[in-house]
Amino acid sequence: MPSVGRPRAFDMENVLEAAMRLFWEQGYEATSLTQLRAATGLSSASLYGTFGSKEGLFERVVEHYTKGPGGVTDIVADESLAPREAIAGLLHGSIDMQADSDHPVGCLIALSGTTRAPGEDQAGVRAAVASRRETDRVRVKACVERGIAAGELDADTDVDGMTAMIHTFLLGLSTQLRDGVPAATLHAAVDALLSRWGRTARE
């Protein structure tokens, strides 16, 4: 009879959660394998055997993050909401999530894998966060286009310019919060930004 595979001796969700919090707080470059082993409880053999590398672990962490706290941005793709309401939900919801004291401040996607030394090392790290940023960018653009179609925005609205303004604001929330800017101030800033949206569906 074939031998049954040995069951995994650790809880994958717990490992990814612990690694996520470490990468989120310190960034990819500053997080060492020693710290990851201590946080996750994995040996070097288990870490490499399961994820292949620190980079492989980070890529799984990004998936874990986007299914958890980072999923707050998914609201912008909800076509059951009026376009302006979806953008408001995206920005206000992101502030609430990023300011939550139950986890590191800011956004893992915006903070953890954006810098690098010269060369092609850690290309997967940069690709993982860039891919998620592109997903959000595309969704924001689609929402802007819906806003024009719904009459919330003028027909001659610069779609790319409006998209860039909203997405840049979204990415900038992390540094503002890390610098200690109060969430209430950023919520007020969202309201100011949305004043450029024009008419709302309720008007």
Short mmCIF file of C-alpha atoms in Angstrom, two decimals:
data_model
loop_
_atom_site.label_atom_id
_atom_site.label_comp_id
_atom_site.label_asym_id
_atom_site.label_seq_id
_atom_site.Cartn_x
_atom_site.Cartn_y
_atom_site.Cartn_z
CA MET A 1 0.00 0.00 0.00
CA PRO A 2 1.40 3.43 -0.90
CA SER A 3 2.44 5.47 2.10
CA VAL A 4 0.26 8.40 2.99
CA GLY A 5 2.00 11.77 2.69
CA ARG A 6 3.05 13.29 5.94
CA PRO A 7 0.60 16.03 6.94
CA ARG A 8 1.91 19.58 7.07
CA ALA A 9 3.09 20.33 10.59
CA PHE A 10 2.05 23.98 10.54
CA ASP A 11 -1.04 26.08 9.88
CA MET A 12 -0.62 27.87 6.54
CA GLU A 13 -3.00 30.70 7.44
CA ASN A 14 -1.11 31.43 10.64
CA VAL A 15 2.23 31.38 8.82
CA LEU A 16 1.02 33.75 6.11
CA GLU A 17 -0.58 36.07 8.67
CA ALA A 18 2.63 36.29 10.70
CA ALA A 19 4.78 36.87 7.63
CA MET A 20 2.30 39.43 6.29
CA ARG A 21 2.49 41.52 9.43
CA LEU A 22 6.28 41.47 9.36
CA PHE A 23 6.56 42.47 5.68
CA TRP A 24 3.81 45.04 6.19
CA GLU A 25 5.59 46.71 9.09
CA GLN A 26 9.18 46.57 7.81
CA GLY A 27 9.00 46.14 4.04
CA TYR A 28 10.47 43.32 1.98
CA GLU A 29 14.09 44.44 1.95
CA ALA A 30 14.36 45.08 5.69
CA THR A 31 12.77 41.78 6.69
CA SER A 32 15.32 39.05 7.26
CA LEU A 33 14.93 35.29 7.03
CA THR A 34 15.83 35.08 10.70
CA GLN A 35 12.91 37.35 11.56
CA LEU A 36 10.59 35.38 9.30
CA ARG A 37 11.58 32.10 10.91
CA ALA A 38 11.00 33.56 14.37
CA ALA A 39 7.63 35.06 13.44
CA THR A 40 6.29 32.01 11.60
CA GLY A 41 7.91 29.28 13.65
CA LEU A 42 9.19 27.64 10.46
CA SER A 43 12.63 26.17 10.11
CA SER A 44 14.73 27.16 7.12
CA ALA A 45 13.99 23.75 5.58
CA SER A 46 10.23 24.19 5.99
CA LEU A 47 10.28 27.76 4.69
CA TYR A 48 12.26 26.89 1.58
CA GLY A 49 10.47 23.58 1.11
CA THR A 50 7.06 25.27 1.16
CA PHE A 51 7.70 28.61 -0.51
CA GLY A 52 10.98 28.12 -2.36
CA SER A 53 12.47 31.40 -1.17
CA LYS A 54 11.81 34.58 0.76
CA GLU A 55 10.49 36.01 -2.50
CA GLY A 56 8.12 33.08 -2.91
CA LEU A 57 6.82 33.62 0.61
CA PHE A 58 6.26 37.30 -0.11
CA GLU A 59 4.27 36.51 -3.24
CA ARG A 60 1.99 34.25 -1.19
CA VAL A 61 1.71 36.96 1.45
CA VAL A 62 0.48 39.43 -1.19
CA GLU A 63 -2.24 36.95 -2.16
CA HIS A 64 -3.14 36.53 1.52
CA TYR A 65 -3.25 40.30 2.02
CA THR A 66 -5.49 40.96 -0.97
CA LYS A 67 -7.95 38.32 0.25
CA GLY A 68 -7.90 39.92 3.70
CA PRO A 69 -7.30 43.58 4.67
CA GLY A 70 -6.24 44.59 1.17
CA GLY A 71 -9.55 43.40 -0.22
CA VAL A 72 -11.06 46.69 0.96
CA THR A 73 -10.25 48.11 -2.48
CA ASP A 74 -12.48 45.54 -4.21
CA ILE A 75 -15.48 47.78 -3.56
CA VAL A 76 -14.50 49.98 -6.50
CA ALA A 77 -15.40 47.11 -8.85
CA ASP A 78 -18.92 46.74 -7.40
CA GLU A 79 -21.18 47.83 -10.25
CA SER A 80 -24.26 47.68 -8.01
CA LEU A 81 -22.99 50.92 -6.45
CA ALA A 82 -23.23 54.31 -8.09
CA PRO A 83 -19.75 55.21 -9.43
CA ARG A 84 -19.18 58.07 -7.01
CA GLU A 85 -20.32 55.89 -4.12
CA ALA A 86 -17.84 53.19 -5.18
CA ILE A 87 -14.96 55.66 -5.25
CA ALA A 88 -16.00 57.06 -1.88
CA GLY A 89 -16.12 53.55 -0.48
CA LEU A 90 -12.69 52.80 -1.93
CA LEU A 91 -11.01 55.83 -0.37
CA HIS A 92 -12.84 56.10 2.95
CA GLY A 93 -12.67 52.34 3.43
CA SER A 94 -8.95 52.31 2.68
CA ILE A 95 -8.32 54.99 5.30
CA ASP A 96 -10.25 53.03 7.91
CA MET A 97 -8.37 49.83 7.09
CA GLN A 98 -4.93 51.41 6.95
CA ALA A 99 -5.44 53.32 10.21
CA ASP A 100 -6.71 50.23 12.08
CA SER A 101 -4.51 49.60 15.11
CA ASP A 102 -5.05 45.83 14.89
CA HIS A 103 -2.31 45.62 12.26
CA PRO A 104 0.57 47.74 10.90
CA VAL A 105 -0.39 51.20 9.64
CA GLY A 106 -0.62 51.84 5.92
CA CYS A 107 -0.93 49.52 2.93
CA LEU A 108 1.35 46.54 2.33
CA ILE A 109 1.02 46.97 -1.45
CA ALA A 110 2.07 50.60 -1.36
CA LEU A 111 4.88 50.24 1.18
CA SER A 112 6.53 46.85 1.19
CA GLY A 113 7.96 46.08 -2.22
CA THR A 114 8.49 49.28 -4.13
CA THR A 115 12.22 49.82 -3.67
CA ARG A 116 15.09 47.71 -4.98
CA ALA A 117 18.78 47.59 -5.60
CA PRO A 118 19.97 47.64 -9.24
CA GLY A 119 19.59 44.41 -11.16
CA GLU A 120 16.93 41.80 -11.63
CA ASP A 121 16.95 40.32 -8.12
CA GLN A 122 13.51 40.16 -6.49
CA ALA A 123 11.69 40.80 -9.76
CA GLY A 124 8.84 38.67 -8.44
CA VAL A 125 8.45 40.95 -5.42
CA ARG A 126 8.10 44.03 -7.57
CA ALA A 127 5.79 42.22 -9.99
CA ALA A 128 3.50 41.05 -7.18
CA VAL A 129 2.81 44.54 -5.84
CA ALA A 130 2.79 46.16 -9.29
CA SER A 131 0.17 43.68 -10.45
CA ARG A 132 -2.15 44.59 -7.61
CA ARG A 133 -1.65 48.30 -8.20
CA GLU A 134 -2.51 47.77 -11.87
CA THR A 135 -5.67 45.90 -10.88
CA ASP A 136 -6.77 48.83 -8.72
CA ARG A 137 -5.84 51.32 -11.44
CA VAL A 138 -7.92 49.48 -14.04
CA ARG A 139 -10.87 49.26 -11.68
CA VAL A 140 -10.72 52.96 -10.85
CA LYS A 141 -10.63 53.80 -14.56
CA ALA A 142 -13.67 51.63 -15.21
CA CYS A 143 -15.47 53.42 -12.38
CA VAL A 144 -14.60 56.82 -13.85
CA GLU A 145 -15.95 55.67 -17.22
CA ARG A 146 -19.13 54.50 -15.50
CA GLY A 147 -19.37 57.90 -13.85
CA ILE A 148 -19.34 59.59 -17.24
CA ALA A 149 -21.91 57.18 -18.64
CA ALA A 150 -24.16 57.74 -15.61
CA GLY A 151 -23.95 61.52 -15.95
CA GLU A 152 -22.11 61.95 -12.64
CA LEU A 153 -19.11 63.32 -14.53
CA ASP A 154 -19.03 65.63 -17.53
CA ALA A 155 -18.73 63.92 -20.90
CA ASP A 156 -15.41 65.66 -21.58
CA THR A 157 -13.81 64.47 -18.31
CA ASP A 158 -10.18 63.42 -18.76
CA VAL A 159 -10.54 59.74 -17.87
CA ASP A 160 -6.83 59.04 -17.51
CA GLY A 161 -6.25 62.22 -15.51
CA MET A 162 -9.13 61.53 -13.14
CA THR A 163 -7.99 57.92 -12.75
CA ALA A 164 -4.44 59.00 -11.95
CA MET A 165 -5.63 61.56 -9.41
CA ILE A 166 -7.74 59.00 -7.51
CA HIS A 167 -5.18 56.21 -7.68
CA THR A 168 -2.33 58.50 -6.64
CA PHE A 169 -4.40 59.67 -3.69
CA LEU A 170 -5.07 56.04 -2.73
CA LEU A 171 -1.37 55.13 -2.80
CA GLY A 172 -0.41 58.27 -0.89
CA LEU A 173 -2.59 57.43 2.09
CA SER A 174 0.06 55.06 3.44
CA THR A 175 2.80 57.66 3.79
CA GLN A 176 0.39 60.19 5.25
CA LEU A 177 -0.74 57.72 7.93
CA ARG A 178 2.81 56.56 8.63
CA ASP A 179 3.74 60.23 9.14
CA GLY A 180 0.99 60.56 11.72
CA VAL A 181 -1.60 62.48 9.72
CA PRO A 182 -4.93 61.82 11.49
CA ALA A 183 -7.44 59.61 9.72
CA ALA A 184 -10.07 62.33 10.20
CA THR A 185 -7.93 64.75 8.18
CA LEU A 186 -7.61 62.21 5.37
CA HIS A 187 -11.36 61.56 5.36
CA ALA A 188 -11.84 65.31 4.93
CA ALA A 189 -9.35 65.21 2.07
CA VAL A 190 -11.40 62.47 0.39
CA ASP A 191 -14.47 64.68 0.61
CA ALA A 192 -12.50 67.50 -0.99
CA LEU A 193 -11.31 65.22 -3.77
CA LEU A 194 -14.82 63.93 -4.40
CA SER A 195 -16.05 67.49 -4.76
CA ARG A 196 -14.27 67.34 -8.13
CA TRP A 197 -16.41 64.38 -9.13
CA GLY A 198 -19.32 66.68 -9.91
CA ARG A 199 -22.91 65.57 -9.70
CA THR A 200 -23.89 62.65 -7.51
CA ALA A 201 -26.51 60.10 -8.39
CA ARG A 202 -28.80 61.63 -5.74
CA GLU A 203 -28.72 65.14 -7.20
#
